[in-house]
Amino acid sequence: MSDNSHSAGLAYRSRYLLLLLIPVWLLLYKNLQWLTDKFVFDILDLPANKHLTEAVRFFIFEVPKVLMLLTLIIFFVGIIRTYFSPERTRKALEGKSLFTGNVMAASLGIVTPFCSCSAIPLFLGFIESGIPLGVTFSFLIAAPMINEVAIVLLFGLFGWKTALIYVVTGLFIAITAGWVIGRLHLEKWVEPWVYELKAGDHPEDEKLTFGKRIKLGFEAVKEIVGKVWIYVMIGIAVGAGVHGYVPQDFMASFMGKSAWYSVPLSVLIGIPLYSNAAGIIPIVSALIEKGAALGTSLAFMMSVIGLSLPEMIILRKVLKLPLIFTFIGVVGTGIIIVGFLFNYIF
Amino acid sequence: MEIKILGTGCSNCKNLEKATREAVAELNLDANVVKEEDIVKIMGYGVMRTPALVVDEKVLMYGRVPSVKEIKEMLSK
């Protein structure tokens, strides 16, 4: 009894804390540009229209802006995610036909909590309960590529249109690539022990009160922002350097529209590179400003975030090499098509 | 008391092991804490998200790293 009243008290306290934080957040966010200018021109007393001033101003404005957006969004996404779990996603996917299954798996991939270190148990759990290989892949492609960190950074540095384009094209790639892999019937390239595995009954879900969900939202902020803030800083610092010092249109010759080969080349370079969205997106945003084409940049981002060497090494435990190469090939082709498409449209 | 930490060696699994050992020490429990890294055995517990905390073969929690305080509450029940 005393235990219950204690946790209830905690929940109310966190809700009050929350109410206080939101107006403070809004006030700060609204006045960030003014505060930055005050700091750069009045306190640091830097001369206007100099490269260094521009770089410093960019850094001092963008870092708090992105971190504030991340904190707010991850908090809410953290709460929403307590209503989703791989176990529930699996249940929702059971017995779905191929195409419907792919669409659902890719969409659920966005909201289901996922960490690449859990990729193997998740893969095994899906396959073991009879979810088709292609549907499982749709989930495995969407989950790391489309996540709240990427969406916040795209929204903060590019605007909502680019963020939306990224989500929609990412979903398209996850759905079609998963569908293609399903149609190719590649079960023979999954390690045989996977299909012999017998998983135990799933343990009961933890019962969560709303107060507990809020607490988990705070924990998500602590964990994710605590991990990515350094990448955000480095990414924006590099971005600030590019912003202030690299001449306009510098990137146009090799990442611009006229260089058709830049799309496949960016994807090829992006596959082995591994960075999370927080590190790569600020750099790409600076590249676009200097003349890199949107499609090429989008393709580069997607291949860096969505396909990575460490993930392939983890997946090697359950997939034979030909399937890993097929996976990279199909997803890479999808990304290249998206890159060309956007270079053509914009 | 037999406590198992299920996980394939990611950083969260190590954090959970550390927190659990702390909780056991603070509660002065007579418990044996072992790590289970074999994926086939982990799947036998029906867990899809690591790390997981198993006490006397019963899964108490999975998919996150609770605080030492929370683990102490779980272990005292």
GROMACS .gro file of C-alpha atoms in nm:
model
  423
    1MET     CA    1   0.000   0.000   0.000
    2SER     CA    2   0.265   0.249   0.101
    3ASP     CA    3   0.446   0.151  -0.218
    4ASN     CA    4   0.146   0.244  -0.432
    5SER     CA    5   0.085   0.583  -0.275
    6HIS     CA    6   0.453   0.659  -0.310
    7SER     CA    7   0.461   0.596  -0.686
    8ALA     CA    8   0.133   0.784  -0.733
    9GLY     CA    9   0.283   1.084  -0.555
   10LEU     CA   10   0.582   1.063  -0.783
   11ALA     CA   11   0.355   1.063  -1.089
   12TYR     CA   12   0.176   1.378  -0.983
   13ARG     CA   13   0.502   1.548  -0.911
   14SER     CA   14   0.635   1.468  -1.259
   15ARG     CA   15   0.315   1.600  -1.415
   16TYR     CA   16   0.350   1.934  -1.234
   17LEU     CA   17   0.712   1.949  -1.331
   18LEU     CA   18   0.605   1.896  -1.689
   19LEU     CA   19   0.352   2.179  -1.687
   20LEU     CA   20   0.621   2.415  -1.566
   21LEU     CA   21   0.875   2.306  -1.824
   22ILE     CA   22   0.666   2.350  -2.138
   23PRO     CA   23   0.616   2.732  -2.121
   24VAL     CA   24   0.983   2.774  -2.033
   25TRP     CA   25   1.072   2.563  -2.332
   26LEU     CA   26   0.845   2.765  -2.564
   27LEU     CA   27   0.977   3.099  -2.439
   28LEU     CA   28   1.337   2.993  -2.488
   29TYR     CA   29   1.273   2.840  -2.829
   30LYS     CA   30   1.086   3.146  -2.959
   31ASN     CA   31   1.362   3.383  -2.852
   32LEU     CA   32   1.659   3.171  -2.943
   33GLN     CA   33   1.766   3.374  -3.245
   34TRP     CA   34   1.744   3.697  -3.047
   35LEU     CA   35   1.939   3.545  -2.758
   36THR     CA   36   2.204   3.410  -2.995
   37ASP     CA   37   2.250   3.747  -3.166
   38LYS     CA   38   2.268   3.921  -2.830
   39PHE     CA   39   2.533   3.675  -2.717
   40VAL     CA   40   2.739   3.682  -3.038
   41PHE     CA   41   2.730   4.057  -3.108
   42ASP     CA   42   2.701   4.212  -2.761
   43ILE     CA   43   2.878   3.972  -2.526
   44LEU     CA   44   3.136   3.810  -2.754
   45ASP     CA   45   3.145   4.138  -2.949
   46LEU     CA   46   3.222   3.974  -3.284
   47PRO     CA   47   3.217   4.189  -3.599
   48ALA     CA   48   2.920   4.136  -3.830
   49ASN     CA   49   2.953   3.975  -4.176
   50LYS     CA   50   3.278   3.793  -4.105
   51HIS     CA   51   3.320   3.421  -4.179
   52LEU     CA   52   3.414   3.343  -3.819
   53THR     CA   53   3.116   3.536  -3.684
   54GLU     CA   54   2.881   3.354  -3.918
   55ALA     CA   55   3.022   3.015  -3.818
   56VAL     CA   56   3.000   3.093  -3.444
   57ARG     CA   57   2.651   3.234  -3.480
   58PHE     CA   58   2.537   2.926  -3.672
   59PHE     CA   59   2.681   2.694  -3.405
   60ILE     CA   60   2.545   2.884  -3.105
   61PHE     CA   61   2.199   2.900  -3.259
   62GLU     CA   62   2.168   2.549  -3.402
   63VAL     CA   63   2.305   2.343  -3.112
   64PRO     CA   64   2.051   2.456  -2.849
   65LYS     CA   65   1.775   2.460  -3.109
   66VAL     CA   66   1.831   2.100  -3.215
   67LEU     CA   67   1.889   1.978  -2.859
   68MET     CA   68   1.571   2.149  -2.739
   69LEU     CA   69   1.366   1.999  -3.022
   70LEU     CA   70   1.519   1.658  -2.955
   71THR     CA   71   1.439   1.674  -2.585
   72LEU     CA   72   1.076   1.768  -2.641
   73ILE     CA   73   1.006   1.521  -2.921
   74ILE     CA   74   1.192   1.229  -2.763
   75PHE     CA   75   0.998   1.286  -2.442
   76PHE     CA   76   0.663   1.256  -2.620
   77VAL     CA   77   0.779   0.976  -2.850
   78GLY     CA   78   0.914   0.800  -2.539
   79ILE     CA   79   0.566   0.809  -2.387
   80ILE     CA   80   0.397   0.698  -2.711
   81ARG     CA   81   0.645   0.413  -2.743
   82THR     CA   82   0.540   0.265  -2.409
   83TYR     CA   83   0.216   0.173  -2.587
   84PHE     CA   84   0.409  -0.020  -2.854
   85SER     CA   85   0.643  -0.314  -2.823
   86PRO     CA   86   0.801  -0.566  -3.061
   87GLU     CA   87   0.576  -0.828  -2.902
   88ARG     CA   88   0.259  -0.637  -2.991
   89THR     CA   89   0.395  -0.555  -3.336
   90ARG     CA   90   0.462  -0.921  -3.390
   91LYS     CA   91   0.108  -1.009  -3.289
   92ALA     CA   92  -0.030  -0.746  -3.528
   93LEU     CA   93   0.176  -0.888  -3.815
   94GLU     CA   94   0.088  -1.252  -3.765
   95GLY     CA   95  -0.111  -1.399  -4.054
   96LYS     CA   96  -0.100  -1.083  -4.267
   97SER     CA   97  -0.067  -1.127  -4.644
   98LEU     CA   98   0.260  -1.030  -4.807
   99PHE     CA   99   0.192  -0.675  -4.926
  100THR     CA  100  -0.029  -0.567  -4.633
  101GLY     CA  101   0.227  -0.722  -4.401
  102ASN     CA  102   0.508  -0.518  -4.560
  103VAL     CA  103   0.315  -0.191  -4.529
  104MET     CA  104   0.227  -0.260  -4.166
  105ALA     CA  105   0.575  -0.381  -4.075
  106ALA     CA  106   0.741  -0.071  -4.222
  107SER     CA  107   0.495   0.166  -4.049
  108LEU     CA  108   0.523  -0.012  -3.715
  109GLY     CA  109   0.900   0.000  -3.759
  110ILE     CA  110   0.884   0.377  -3.703
  111VAL     CA  111   0.709   0.362  -3.365
  112THR     CA  112   0.824   0.030  -3.220
  113PRO     CA  113   1.116   0.069  -2.980
  114PHE     CA  114   1.422  -0.070  -3.156
  115CYS     CA  115   1.792  -0.083  -3.087
  116SER     CA  116   2.031  -0.250  -3.327
  117CYS     CA  117   2.164  -0.463  -3.040
  118SER     CA  118   1.818  -0.623  -3.021
  119ALA     CA  119   1.805  -0.692  -3.396
  120ILE     CA  120   1.883  -1.063  -3.356
  121PRO     CA  121   1.626  -1.154  -3.086
  122LEU     CA  122   1.373  -0.950  -3.278
  123PHE     CA  123   1.450  -1.123  -3.607
  124LEU     CA  124   1.432  -1.465  -3.440
  125GLY     CA  125   1.111  -1.378  -3.260
  126PHE     CA  126   0.943  -1.265  -3.583
  127ILE     CA  127   1.056  -1.566  -3.790
  128GLU     CA  128   0.973  -1.810  -3.511
  129SER     CA  129   0.614  -1.693  -3.494
  130GLY     CA  130   0.575  -1.747  -3.867
  131ILE     CA  131   0.605  -1.391  -3.998
  132PRO     CA  132   0.740  -1.411  -4.356
  133LEU     CA  133   1.102  -1.318  -4.421
  134GLY     CA  134   1.010  -1.027  -4.651
  135VAL     CA  135   0.776  -0.874  -4.392
  136THR     CA  136   1.046  -0.908  -4.125
  137PHE     CA  137   1.287  -0.725  -4.354
  138SER     CA  138   1.044  -0.437  -4.407
  139PHE     CA  139   1.054  -0.389  -4.031
  140LEU     CA  140   1.432  -0.424  -4.008
  141ILE     CA  141   1.483  -0.162  -4.282
  142ALA     CA  142   1.234   0.095  -4.150
  143ALA     CA  143   1.318   0.070  -3.778
  144PRO     CA  144   1.675   0.207  -3.787
  145MET     CA  145   1.632   0.437  -4.090
  146ILE     CA  146   1.320   0.626  -3.987
  147ASN     CA  147   1.342   0.730  -3.624
  148GLU     CA  148   1.259   1.033  -3.415
  149VAL     CA  149   1.618   1.158  -3.402
  150ALA     CA  150   1.638   1.171  -3.783
  151ILE     CA  151   1.296   1.332  -3.810
  152VAL     CA  152   1.376   1.601  -3.551
  153LEU     CA  153   1.706   1.689  -3.715
  154LEU     CA  154   1.552   1.705  -4.062
  155PHE     CA  155   1.269   1.918  -3.931
  156GLY     CA  156   1.503   2.148  -3.738
  157LEU     CA  157   1.764   2.197  -4.009
  158PHE     CA  158   1.563   2.154  -4.333
  159GLY     CA  159   1.199   2.219  -4.249
  160TRP     CA  160   0.894   1.996  -4.237
  161LYS     CA  161   0.878   1.929  -4.611
  162THR     CA  162   1.214   1.752  -4.624
  163ALA     CA  163   1.133   1.563  -4.305
  164LEU     CA  164   0.810   1.441  -4.463
  165ILE     CA  165   0.985   1.346  -4.788
  166TYR     CA  166   1.239   1.147  -4.589
  167VAL     CA  167   0.970   0.957  -4.396
  168VAL     CA  168   0.757   0.884  -4.702
  169THR     CA  169   1.045   0.772  -4.924
  170GLY     CA  170   1.197   0.573  -4.636
  171LEU     CA  171   0.867   0.390  -4.593
  172PHE     CA  172   0.847   0.330  -4.968
  173ILE     CA  173   1.196   0.176  -4.968
  174ALA     CA  174   1.124  -0.042  -4.663
  175ILE     CA  175   0.796  -0.167  -4.811
  176THR     CA  176   0.922  -0.242  -5.163
  177ALA     CA  177   1.261  -0.383  -5.058
  178GLY     CA  178   1.090  -0.614  -4.807
  179TRP     CA  179   0.835  -0.715  -5.069
  180VAL     CA  180   1.107  -0.790  -5.328
  181ILE     CA  181   1.305  -0.997  -5.075
  182GLY     CA  182   0.984  -1.184  -4.992
  183ARG     CA  183   0.915  -1.258  -5.360
  184LEU     CA  184   1.269  -1.389  -5.413
  185HIS     CA  185   1.207  -1.669  -5.157
  186LEU     CA  186   1.546  -1.653  -4.994
  187GLU     CA  187   1.468  -1.865  -4.687
  188LYS     CA  188   1.746  -2.100  -4.797
  189TRP     CA  189   1.996  -1.827  -4.711
  190VAL     CA  190   1.883  -1.796  -4.353
  191GLU     CA  191   2.097  -1.999  -4.113
  192PRO     CA  192   1.916  -2.335  -4.074
  193TRP     CA  193   1.914  -2.328  -3.691
  194VAL     CA  194   1.686  -2.024  -3.703
  195TYR     CA  195   1.396  -2.233  -3.828
  196GLU     CA  196   1.458  -2.505  -3.570
  197LEU     CA  197   1.448  -2.261  -3.280
  198LYS     CA  198   1.170  -2.296  -3.027
  199ALA     CA  199   1.106  -1.979  -2.834
  200GLY     CA  200   0.951  -1.987  -2.491
  201ASP     CA  201   0.617  -1.831  -2.405
  202HIS     CA  202   0.636  -1.460  -2.400
  203PRO     CA  203   0.644  -1.313  -2.048
  204GLU     CA  204   0.361  -1.087  -1.946
  205ASP     CA  205   0.395  -0.719  -2.033
  206GLU     CA  206   0.478  -0.491  -1.745
  207LYS     CA  207   0.171  -0.307  -1.623
  208LEU     CA  208   0.228   0.065  -1.660
  209THR     CA  209   0.045   0.352  -1.498
  210PHE     CA  210   0.040   0.686  -1.677
  211GLY     CA  211   0.283   0.826  -1.421
  212LYS     CA  212   0.521   0.543  -1.501
  213ARG     CA  213   0.491   0.618  -1.873
  214ILE     CA  214   0.588   0.981  -1.807
  215LYS     CA  215   0.886   0.856  -1.611
  216LEU     CA  216   0.983   0.633  -1.904
  217GLY     CA  217   0.953   0.937  -2.130
  218PHE     CA  218   1.207   1.119  -1.912
  219GLU     CA  219   1.428   0.810  -1.917
  220ALA     CA  220   1.414   0.802  -2.297
  221VAL     CA  221   1.532   1.166  -2.305
  222LYS     CA  222   1.815   1.088  -2.065
  223GLU     CA  223   1.923   0.786  -2.261
  224ILE     CA  224   1.889   0.915  -2.619
  225VAL     CA  225   1.986   1.281  -2.574
  226GLY     CA  226   2.262   1.164  -2.339
  227LYS     CA  227   2.398   0.952  -2.622
  228VAL     CA  228   2.353   1.176  -2.927
  229TRP     CA  229   2.431   1.526  -2.794
  230ILE     CA  230   2.799   1.486  -2.872
  231TYR     CA  231   2.723   1.384  -3.233
  232VAL     CA  232   2.489   1.681  -3.266
  233MET     CA  233   2.766   1.914  -3.145
  234ILE     CA  234   3.030   1.764  -3.375
  235GLY     CA  235   2.791   1.751  -3.671
  236ILE     CA  236   2.686   2.113  -3.624
  237ALA     CA  237   3.046   2.225  -3.565
  238VAL     CA  238   3.149   2.072  -3.898
  239GLY     CA  239   2.834   2.218  -4.051
  240ALA     CA  240   2.922   2.561  -3.907
  241GLY     CA  241   3.269   2.540  -4.060
  242VAL     CA  242   3.124   2.453  -4.399
  243HIS     CA  243   2.858   2.723  -4.358
  244GLY     CA  244   3.110   2.995  -4.278
  245TYR     CA  245   3.412   2.903  -4.487
  246VAL     CA  246   3.329   2.684  -4.787
  247PRO     CA  247   3.249   2.896  -5.093
  248GLN     CA  248   2.897   2.898  -5.234
  249ASP     CA  249   2.836   2.631  -5.501
  250PHE     CA  250   3.154   2.448  -5.399
  251MET     CA  251   2.965   2.117  -5.380
  252ALA     CA  252   2.775   2.172  -5.704
  253SER     CA  253   3.039   2.017  -5.931
  254PHE     CA  254   3.053   1.678  -5.759
  255MET     CA  255   2.734   1.650  -5.558
  256GLY     CA  256   2.518   1.866  -5.782
  257LYS     CA  257   2.246   1.763  -6.024
  258SER     CA  258   2.463   1.764  -6.334
  259ALA     CA  259   2.690   1.492  -6.195
  260TRP     CA  260   2.458   1.193  -6.248
  261TYR     CA  261   2.704   0.944  -6.101
  262SER     CA  262   2.698   1.129  -5.770
  263VAL     CA  263   2.384   0.943  -5.654
  264PRO     CA  264   2.517   0.585  -5.681
  265LEU     CA  265   2.857   0.704  -5.561
  266SER     CA  266   2.709   0.866  -5.248
  267VAL     CA  267   2.520   0.546  -5.170
  268LEU     CA  268   2.833   0.333  -5.217
  269ILE     CA  269   3.030   0.560  -4.986
  270GLY     CA  270   2.743   0.575  -4.738
  271ILE     CA  271   2.694   0.199  -4.689
  272PRO     CA  272   3.012   0.117  -4.495
  273LEU     CA  273   3.007   0.455  -4.319
  274TYR     CA  274   2.827   0.443  -3.994
  275SER     CA  275   2.697   0.741  -3.810
  276ASN     CA  276   2.368   0.804  -3.642
  277ALA     CA  277   2.128   1.060  -3.781
  278ALA     CA  278   2.245   1.317  -3.525
  279GLY     CA  279   2.597   1.330  -3.667
  280ILE     CA  280   2.530   1.312  -4.040
  281ILE     CA  281   2.226   1.535  -4.093
  282PRO     CA  282   2.386   1.869  -3.984
  283ILE     CA  283   2.678   1.802  -4.219
  284VAL     CA  284   2.447   1.717  -4.508
  285SER     CA  285   2.244   2.031  -4.442
  286ALA     CA  286   2.558   2.240  -4.487
  287LEU     CA  287   2.648   2.050  -4.805
  288ILE     CA  288   2.308   2.128  -4.957
  289GLU     CA  289   2.357   2.493  -4.880
  290LYS     CA  290   2.679   2.479  -5.083
  291GLY     CA  291   2.515   2.336  -5.393
  292ALA     CA  292   2.477   1.963  -5.331
  293ALA     CA  293   2.154   1.835  -5.487
  294LEU     CA  294   1.868   1.731  -5.256
  295GLY     CA  295   1.826   1.383  -5.409
  296THR     CA  296   2.198   1.309  -5.383
  297SER     CA  297   2.209   1.431  -5.023
  298LEU     CA  298   1.896   1.235  -4.930
  299ALA     CA  299   2.047   0.919  -5.081
  300PHE     CA  300   2.372   0.973  -4.891
  301MET     CA  301   2.189   1.024  -4.559
  302MET     CA  302   1.970   0.719  -4.607
  303SER     CA  303   2.256   0.488  -4.688
  304VAL     CA  304   2.463   0.613  -4.393
  305ILE     CA  305   2.175   0.582  -4.146
  306GLY     CA  306   1.988   0.284  -4.290
  307LEU     CA  307   2.267   0.052  -4.400
  308SER     CA  308   2.567   0.005  -4.180
  309LEU     CA  309   2.857  -0.233  -4.146
  310PRO     CA  310   2.804  -0.304  -3.773
  311GLU     CA  311   2.442  -0.402  -3.835
  312MET     CA  312   2.545  -0.635  -4.119
  313ILE     CA  313   2.799  -0.802  -3.891
  314ILE     CA  314   2.528  -0.854  -3.628
  315LEU     CA  315   2.288  -0.994  -3.889
  316ARG     CA  316   2.555  -1.234  -4.017
  317LYS     CA  317   2.476  -1.452  -3.711
  318VAL     CA  318   2.137  -1.540  -3.862
  319LEU     CA  319   2.176  -1.468  -4.235
  320LYS     CA  320   2.414  -1.623  -4.485
  321LEU     CA  321   2.634  -1.385  -4.686
  322PRO     CA  322   2.433  -1.402  -5.014
  323LEU     CA  323   2.123  -1.282  -4.828
  324ILE     CA  324   2.315  -0.998  -4.667
  325PHE     CA  325   2.441  -0.889  -5.008
  326THR     CA  326   2.093  -0.919  -5.156
  327PHE     CA  327   1.961  -0.709  -4.868
  328ILE     CA  328   2.224  -0.439  -4.926
  329GLY     CA  329   2.169  -0.458  -5.303
  330VAL     CA  330   1.790  -0.425  -5.288
  331VAL     CA  331   1.787  -0.145  -5.029
  332GLY     CA  332   2.079   0.034  -5.201
  333THR     CA  333   1.894   0.023  -5.536
  334GLY     CA  334   1.582   0.164  -5.369
  335ILE     CA  335   1.784   0.451  -5.223
  336ILE     CA  336   1.948   0.524  -5.560
  337ILE     CA  337   1.605   0.539  -5.729
  338VAL     CA  338   1.483   0.784  -5.463
  339GLY     CA  339   1.797   0.995  -5.512
  340PHE     CA  340   1.749   1.019  -5.890
  341LEU     CA  341   1.379   1.088  -5.850
  342PHE     CA  342   1.437   1.387  -5.623
  343ASN     CA  343   1.719   1.526  -5.832
  344TYR     CA  344   1.480   1.506  -6.127
  345ILE     CA  345   1.182   1.668  -5.950
  346PHE     CA  346   1.361   1.957  -5.772
  347MET     CA  347   1.802  -1.693  -0.547
  348GLU     CA  348   1.920  -1.742  -0.902
  349ILE     CA  349   1.942  -1.420  -1.104
  350LYS     CA  350   2.013  -1.421  -1.477
  351ILE     CA  351   2.086  -1.126  -1.702
  352LEU     CA  352   1.988  -1.206  -2.061
  353GLY     CA  353   2.176  -1.016  -2.327
  354THR     CA  354   2.416  -1.064  -2.615
  355GLY     CA  355   2.683  -0.829  -2.486
  356CYS     CA  356   2.557  -0.482  -2.577
  357SER     CA  357   2.628  -0.187  -2.348
  358ASN     CA  358   2.277  -0.191  -2.198
  359CYS     CA  359   2.326  -0.555  -2.097
  360LYS     CA  360   2.642  -0.462  -1.910
  361ASN     CA  361   2.464  -0.170  -1.745
  362LEU     CA  362   2.184  -0.398  -1.628
  363GLU     CA  363   2.432  -0.649  -1.489
  364LYS     CA  364   2.612  -0.374  -1.298
  365ALA     CA  365   2.289  -0.226  -1.161
  366THR     CA  366   2.162  -0.570  -1.059
  367ARG     CA  367   2.483  -0.654  -0.876
  368GLU     CA  368   2.458  -0.323  -0.691
  369ALA     CA  369   2.096  -0.392  -0.598
  370VAL     CA  370   2.185  -0.740  -0.473
  371ALA     CA  371   2.471  -0.602  -0.265
  372GLU     CA  372   2.258  -0.324  -0.115
  373LEU     CA  373   1.981  -0.567  -0.023
  374ASN     CA  374   2.233  -0.815   0.115
  375LEU     CA  375   2.067  -1.091  -0.086
  376ASP     CA  376   2.204  -1.441  -0.103
  377ALA     CA  377   2.186  -1.449  -0.482
  378ASN     CA  378   2.388  -1.581  -0.767
  379VAL     CA  379   2.406  -1.335  -1.061
  380VAL     CA  380   2.499  -1.491  -1.395
  381LYS     CA  381   2.497  -1.360  -1.752
  382GLU     CA  382   2.326  -1.557  -2.026
  383GLU     CA  383   2.473  -1.466  -2.365
  384ASP     CA  384   2.360  -1.766  -2.571
  385ILE     CA  385   2.093  -1.637  -2.808
  386VAL     CA  386   1.916  -1.974  -2.833
  387LYS     CA  387   1.880  -1.989  -2.455
  388ILE     CA  388   1.770  -1.622  -2.445
  389MET     CA  389   1.496  -1.697  -2.697
  390GLY     CA  390   1.386  -1.984  -2.473
  391TYR     CA  391   1.260  -1.720  -2.229
  392GLY     CA  392   1.039  -1.569  -2.500
  393VAL     CA  393   1.218  -1.234  -2.485
  394MET     CA  394   1.252  -1.020  -2.798
  395ARG     CA  395   1.417  -0.720  -2.643
  396THR     CA  396   1.739  -0.738  -2.449
  397PRO     CA  397   1.852  -0.694  -2.180
  398ALA     CA  398   1.620  -0.893  -1.957
  399LEU     CA  399   1.618  -0.971  -1.587
  400VAL     CA  400   1.528  -1.328  -1.488
  401VAL     CA  401   1.485  -1.435  -1.126
  402ASP     CA  402   1.441  -1.805  -1.050
  403GLU     CA  403   1.359  -1.869  -1.418
  404LYS     CA  404   1.086  -1.602  -1.425
  405VAL     CA  405   1.127  -1.297  -1.652
  406LEU     CA  406   1.075  -0.987  -1.436
  407MET     CA  407   1.162  -0.714  -1.683
  408TYR     CA  408   1.298  -0.676  -2.036
  409GLY     CA  409   1.395  -0.421  -2.296
  410ARG     CA  410   1.530  -0.148  -2.070
  411VAL     CA  411   1.772  -0.074  -1.789
  412PRO     CA  412   1.587   0.023  -1.470
  413SER     CA  413   1.753   0.216  -1.189
  414VAL     CA  414   1.914   0.034  -0.898
  415LYS     CA  415   1.625   0.152  -0.683
  416GLU     CA  416   1.369  -0.002  -0.917
  417ILE     CA  417   1.560  -0.330  -0.937
  418LYS     CA  418   1.567  -0.340  -0.557
  419GLU     CA  419   1.188  -0.306  -0.552
  420MET     CA  420   1.155  -0.588  -0.808
  421LEU     CA  421   1.385  -0.816  -0.613
  422SER     CA  422   1.217  -0.753  -0.277
  423LYS     CA  423   0.876  -0.866  -0.400
   0.00000   0.00000   0.00000
